[in-house]
Short mmCIF file of N, CA, C and O in Angstrom, two decimals:
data_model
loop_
_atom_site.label_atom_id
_atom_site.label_comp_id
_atom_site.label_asym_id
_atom_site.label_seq_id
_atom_site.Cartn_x
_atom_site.Cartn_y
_atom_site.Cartn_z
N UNK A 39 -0.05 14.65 33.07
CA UNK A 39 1.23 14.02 32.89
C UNK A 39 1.96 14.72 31.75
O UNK A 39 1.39 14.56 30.68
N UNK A 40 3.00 15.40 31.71
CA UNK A 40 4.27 15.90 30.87
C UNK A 40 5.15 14.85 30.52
O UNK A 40 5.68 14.09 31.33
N UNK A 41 5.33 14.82 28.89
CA UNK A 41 7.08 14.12 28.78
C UNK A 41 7.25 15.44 27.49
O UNK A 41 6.49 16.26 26.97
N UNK A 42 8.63 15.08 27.39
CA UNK A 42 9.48 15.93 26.20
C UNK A 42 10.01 14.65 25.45
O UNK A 42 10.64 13.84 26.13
N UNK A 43 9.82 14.38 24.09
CA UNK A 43 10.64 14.30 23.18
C UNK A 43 11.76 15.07 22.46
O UNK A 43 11.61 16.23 22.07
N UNK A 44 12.97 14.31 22.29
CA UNK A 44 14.17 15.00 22.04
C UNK A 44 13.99 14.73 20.41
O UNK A 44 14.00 13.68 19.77
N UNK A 45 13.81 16.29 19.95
CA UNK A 45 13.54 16.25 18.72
C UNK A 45 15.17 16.37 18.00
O UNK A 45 15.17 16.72 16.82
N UNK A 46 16.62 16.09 18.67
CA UNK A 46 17.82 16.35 17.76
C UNK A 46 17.76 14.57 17.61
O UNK A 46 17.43 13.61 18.31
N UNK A 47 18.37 14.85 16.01
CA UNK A 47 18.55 13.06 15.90
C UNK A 47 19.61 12.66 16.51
O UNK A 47 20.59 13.32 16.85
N UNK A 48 19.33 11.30 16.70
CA UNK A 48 20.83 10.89 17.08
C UNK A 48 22.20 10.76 16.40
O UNK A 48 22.49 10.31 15.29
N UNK A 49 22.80 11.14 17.15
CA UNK A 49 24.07 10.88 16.56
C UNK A 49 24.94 9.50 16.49
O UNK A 49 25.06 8.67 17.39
N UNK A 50 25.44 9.47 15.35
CA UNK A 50 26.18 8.17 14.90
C UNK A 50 27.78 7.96 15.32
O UNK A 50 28.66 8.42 14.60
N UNK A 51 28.13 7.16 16.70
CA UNK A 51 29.40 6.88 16.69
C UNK A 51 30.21 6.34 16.10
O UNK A 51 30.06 5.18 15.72
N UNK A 52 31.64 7.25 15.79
CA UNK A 52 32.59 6.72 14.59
C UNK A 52 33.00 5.41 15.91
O UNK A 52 33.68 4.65 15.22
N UNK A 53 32.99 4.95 16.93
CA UNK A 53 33.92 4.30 17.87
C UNK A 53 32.76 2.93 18.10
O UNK A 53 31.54 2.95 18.23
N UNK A 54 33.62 1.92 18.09
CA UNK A 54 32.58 0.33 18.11
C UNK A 54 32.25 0.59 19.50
O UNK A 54 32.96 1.22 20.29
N UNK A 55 31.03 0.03 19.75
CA UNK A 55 30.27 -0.40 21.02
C UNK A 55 30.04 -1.87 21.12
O UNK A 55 30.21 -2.67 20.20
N UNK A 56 29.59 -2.17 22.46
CA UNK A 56 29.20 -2.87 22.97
C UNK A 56 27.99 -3.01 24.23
O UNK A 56 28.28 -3.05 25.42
N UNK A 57 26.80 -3.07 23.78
CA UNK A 57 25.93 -3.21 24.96
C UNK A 57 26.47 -4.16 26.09
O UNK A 57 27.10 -5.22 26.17
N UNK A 58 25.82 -3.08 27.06
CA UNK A 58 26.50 -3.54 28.36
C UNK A 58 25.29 -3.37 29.39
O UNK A 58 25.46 -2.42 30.15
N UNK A 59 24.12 -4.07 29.58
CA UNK A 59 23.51 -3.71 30.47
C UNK A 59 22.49 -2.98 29.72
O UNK A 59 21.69 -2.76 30.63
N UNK A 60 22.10 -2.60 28.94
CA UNK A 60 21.56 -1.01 28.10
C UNK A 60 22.36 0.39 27.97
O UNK A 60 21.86 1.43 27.55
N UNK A 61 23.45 0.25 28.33
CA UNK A 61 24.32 1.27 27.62
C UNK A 61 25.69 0.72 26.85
O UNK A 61 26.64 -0.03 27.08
N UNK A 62 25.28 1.40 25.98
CA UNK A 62 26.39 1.27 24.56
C UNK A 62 28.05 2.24 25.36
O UNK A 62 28.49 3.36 25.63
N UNK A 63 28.42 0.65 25.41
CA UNK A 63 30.35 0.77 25.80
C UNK A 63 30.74 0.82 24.88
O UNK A 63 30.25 0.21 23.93
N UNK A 64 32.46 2.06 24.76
CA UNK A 64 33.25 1.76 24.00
C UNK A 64 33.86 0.75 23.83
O UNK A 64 34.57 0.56 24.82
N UNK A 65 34.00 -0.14 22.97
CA UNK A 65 34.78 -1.60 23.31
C UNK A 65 36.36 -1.28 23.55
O UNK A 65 37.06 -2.22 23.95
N UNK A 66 37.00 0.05 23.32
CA UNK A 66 38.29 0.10 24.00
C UNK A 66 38.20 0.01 25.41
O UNK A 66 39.17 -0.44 26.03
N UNK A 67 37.22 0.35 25.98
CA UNK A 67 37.31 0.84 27.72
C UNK A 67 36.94 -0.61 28.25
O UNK A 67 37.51 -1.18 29.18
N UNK A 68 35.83 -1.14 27.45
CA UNK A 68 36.14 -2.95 27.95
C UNK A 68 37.60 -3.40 28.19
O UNK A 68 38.10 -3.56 29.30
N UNK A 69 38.26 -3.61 26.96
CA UNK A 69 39.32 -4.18 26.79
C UNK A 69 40.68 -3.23 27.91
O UNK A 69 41.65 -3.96 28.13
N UNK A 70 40.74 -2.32 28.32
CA UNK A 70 40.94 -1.42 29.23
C UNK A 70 41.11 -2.13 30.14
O UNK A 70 42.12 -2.71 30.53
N UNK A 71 39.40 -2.11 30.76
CA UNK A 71 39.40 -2.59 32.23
C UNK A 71 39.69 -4.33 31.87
O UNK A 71 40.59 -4.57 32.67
N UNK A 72 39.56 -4.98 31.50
CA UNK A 72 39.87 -6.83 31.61
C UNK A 72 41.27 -6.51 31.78
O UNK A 72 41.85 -6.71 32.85
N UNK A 73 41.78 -6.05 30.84
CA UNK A 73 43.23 -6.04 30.95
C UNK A 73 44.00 -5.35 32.32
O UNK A 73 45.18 -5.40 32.68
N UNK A 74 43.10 -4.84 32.77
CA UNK A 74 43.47 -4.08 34.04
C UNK A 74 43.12 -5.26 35.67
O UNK A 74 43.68 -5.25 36.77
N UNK A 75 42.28 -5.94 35.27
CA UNK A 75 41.83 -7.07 35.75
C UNK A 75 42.44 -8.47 35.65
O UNK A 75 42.14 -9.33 36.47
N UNK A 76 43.52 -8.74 34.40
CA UNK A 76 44.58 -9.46 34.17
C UNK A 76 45.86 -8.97 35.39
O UNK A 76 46.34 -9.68 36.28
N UNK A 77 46.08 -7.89 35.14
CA UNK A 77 47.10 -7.22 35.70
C UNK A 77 47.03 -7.24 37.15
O UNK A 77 47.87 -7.73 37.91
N UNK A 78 46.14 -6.76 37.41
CA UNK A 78 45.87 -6.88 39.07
C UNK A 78 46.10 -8.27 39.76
O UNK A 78 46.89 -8.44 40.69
N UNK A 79 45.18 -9.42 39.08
CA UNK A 79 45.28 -10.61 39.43
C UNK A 79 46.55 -11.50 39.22
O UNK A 79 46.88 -12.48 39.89
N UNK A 80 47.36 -10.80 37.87
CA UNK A 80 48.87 -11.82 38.05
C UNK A 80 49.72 -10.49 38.62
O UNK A 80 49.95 -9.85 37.59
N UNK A 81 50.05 -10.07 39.26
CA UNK A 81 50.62 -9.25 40.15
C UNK A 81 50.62 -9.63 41.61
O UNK A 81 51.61 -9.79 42.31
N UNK A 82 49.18 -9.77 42.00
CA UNK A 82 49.10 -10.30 43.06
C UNK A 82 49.44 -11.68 43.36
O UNK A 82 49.96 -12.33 44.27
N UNK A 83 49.04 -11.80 42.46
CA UNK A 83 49.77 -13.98 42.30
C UNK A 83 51.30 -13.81 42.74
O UNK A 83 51.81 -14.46 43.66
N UNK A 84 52.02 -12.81 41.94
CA UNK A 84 52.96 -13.16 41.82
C UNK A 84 54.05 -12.62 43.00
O UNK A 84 55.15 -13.13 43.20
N UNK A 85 53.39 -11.33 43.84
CA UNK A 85 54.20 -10.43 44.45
C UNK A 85 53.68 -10.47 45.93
O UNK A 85 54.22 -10.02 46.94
N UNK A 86 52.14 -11.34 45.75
CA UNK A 86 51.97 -11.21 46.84
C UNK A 86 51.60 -9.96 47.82
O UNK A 86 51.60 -9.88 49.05
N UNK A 87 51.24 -8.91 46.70
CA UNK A 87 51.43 -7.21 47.32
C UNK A 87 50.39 -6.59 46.84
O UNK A 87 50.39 -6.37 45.63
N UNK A 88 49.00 -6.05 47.82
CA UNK A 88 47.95 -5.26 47.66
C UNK A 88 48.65 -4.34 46.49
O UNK A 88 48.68 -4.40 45.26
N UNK A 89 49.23 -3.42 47.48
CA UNK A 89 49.61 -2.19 47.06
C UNK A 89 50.31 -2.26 45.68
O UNK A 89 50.23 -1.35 44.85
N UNK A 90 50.96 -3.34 45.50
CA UNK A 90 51.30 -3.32 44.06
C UNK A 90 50.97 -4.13 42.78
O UNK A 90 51.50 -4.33 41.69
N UNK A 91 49.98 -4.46 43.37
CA UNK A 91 48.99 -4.93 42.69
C UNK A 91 48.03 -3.96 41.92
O UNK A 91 47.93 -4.09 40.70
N UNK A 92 47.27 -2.90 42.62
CA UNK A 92 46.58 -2.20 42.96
C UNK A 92 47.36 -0.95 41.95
O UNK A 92 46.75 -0.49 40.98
N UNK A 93 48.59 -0.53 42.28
CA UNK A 93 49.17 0.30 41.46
C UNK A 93 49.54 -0.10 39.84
O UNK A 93 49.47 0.63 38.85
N UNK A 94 49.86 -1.21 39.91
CA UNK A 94 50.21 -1.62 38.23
C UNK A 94 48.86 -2.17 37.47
O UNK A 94 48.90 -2.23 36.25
N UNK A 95 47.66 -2.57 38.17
CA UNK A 95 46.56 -2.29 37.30
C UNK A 95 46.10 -1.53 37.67
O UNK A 95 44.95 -1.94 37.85
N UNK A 96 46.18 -0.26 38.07
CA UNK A 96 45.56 1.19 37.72
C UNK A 96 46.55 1.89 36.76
O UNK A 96 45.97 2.78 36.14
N UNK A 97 48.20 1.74 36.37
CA UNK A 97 48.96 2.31 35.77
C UNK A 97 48.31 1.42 34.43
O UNK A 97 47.99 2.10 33.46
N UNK A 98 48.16 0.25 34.35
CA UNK A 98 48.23 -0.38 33.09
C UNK A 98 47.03 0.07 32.03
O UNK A 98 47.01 0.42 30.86
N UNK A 99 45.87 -0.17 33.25
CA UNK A 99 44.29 0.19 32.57
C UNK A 99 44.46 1.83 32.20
O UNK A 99 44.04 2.07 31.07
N UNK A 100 44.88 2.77 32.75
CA UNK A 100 45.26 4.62 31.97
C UNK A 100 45.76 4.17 30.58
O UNK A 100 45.28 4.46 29.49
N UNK A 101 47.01 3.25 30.90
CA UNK A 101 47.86 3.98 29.49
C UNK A 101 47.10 3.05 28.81
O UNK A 101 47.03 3.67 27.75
N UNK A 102 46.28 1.76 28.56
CA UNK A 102 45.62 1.11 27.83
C UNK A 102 44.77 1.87 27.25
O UNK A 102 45.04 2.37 26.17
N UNK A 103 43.48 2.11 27.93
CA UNK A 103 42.30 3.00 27.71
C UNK A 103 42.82 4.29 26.72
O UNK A 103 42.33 4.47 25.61
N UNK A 104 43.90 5.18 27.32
CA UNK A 104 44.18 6.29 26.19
C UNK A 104 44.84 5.78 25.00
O UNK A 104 44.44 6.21 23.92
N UNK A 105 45.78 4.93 25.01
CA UNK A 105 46.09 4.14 23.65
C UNK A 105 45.37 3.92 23.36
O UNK A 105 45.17 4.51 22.30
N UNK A 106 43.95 2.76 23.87
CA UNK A 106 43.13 1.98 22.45
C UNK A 106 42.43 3.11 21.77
O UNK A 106 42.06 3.11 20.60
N UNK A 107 42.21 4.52 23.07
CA UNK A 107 41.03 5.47 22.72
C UNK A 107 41.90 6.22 21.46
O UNK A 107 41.54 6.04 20.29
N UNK A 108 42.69 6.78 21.68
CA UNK A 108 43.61 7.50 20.29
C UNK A 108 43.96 6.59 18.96
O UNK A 108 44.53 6.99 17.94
N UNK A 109 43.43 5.22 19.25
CA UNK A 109 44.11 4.26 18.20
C UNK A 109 42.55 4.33 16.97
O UNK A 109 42.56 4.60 15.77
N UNK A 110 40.90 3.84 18.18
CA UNK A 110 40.58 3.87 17.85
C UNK A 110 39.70 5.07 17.10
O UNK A 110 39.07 5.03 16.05
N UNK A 111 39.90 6.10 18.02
CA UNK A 111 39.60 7.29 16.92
C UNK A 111 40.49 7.87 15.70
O UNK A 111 40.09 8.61 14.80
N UNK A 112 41.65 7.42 15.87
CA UNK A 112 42.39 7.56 14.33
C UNK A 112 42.11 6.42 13.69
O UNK A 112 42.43 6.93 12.61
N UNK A 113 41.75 5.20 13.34
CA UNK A 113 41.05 4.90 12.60
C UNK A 113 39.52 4.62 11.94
O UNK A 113 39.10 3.96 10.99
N UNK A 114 38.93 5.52 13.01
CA UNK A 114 37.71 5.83 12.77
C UNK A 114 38.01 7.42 11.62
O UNK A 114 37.40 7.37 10.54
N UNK A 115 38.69 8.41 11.82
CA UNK A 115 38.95 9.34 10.92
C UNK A 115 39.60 9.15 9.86
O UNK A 115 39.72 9.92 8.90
N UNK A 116 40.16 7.81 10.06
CA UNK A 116 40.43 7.40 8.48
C UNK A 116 39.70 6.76 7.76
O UNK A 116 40.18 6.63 6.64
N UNK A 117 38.60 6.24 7.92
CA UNK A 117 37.35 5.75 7.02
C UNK A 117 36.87 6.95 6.36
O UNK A 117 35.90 6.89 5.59
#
């Protein structure tokens, strides 16, 4: 029987997590997708429309996710 130990240490993320299952989430990409999951569901409430439903929480969850991600790595480089 063979295993390898990974002799590089680990590295320390400047970005908060959240276990999810056994892998460590960025908590921006949580907050991402719920909010993308808000969006979808009052859209559809409201319009009555797959398709645009479907389009404004996939537009909402992008520009979320790259905002929180640029927000939270500039204040991770400012510590």
């Amino acid at each position: 029987m063979t295993y390898a130990l990974s002799s590089a240490p680990e590295r320390q993320s400047a970005v908060h997590t959240v276990d999810i299952a056994g892998t460590a989430w960025p908590v921006y990409k949580v907050e991402a997708l719920a909010l993308g999951i808000l969006v979808f569901l009052g859209s559809l409430a409201l319009s009555s429309s797959l398709q645009l439903a479907v389009l404004a929480s996939a537009s909402s969850t992008v520009v979320a996710w790259w905002t929180l991600m640029l927000v939270e790595r500039h204040s991770a480089a400012r510590r």
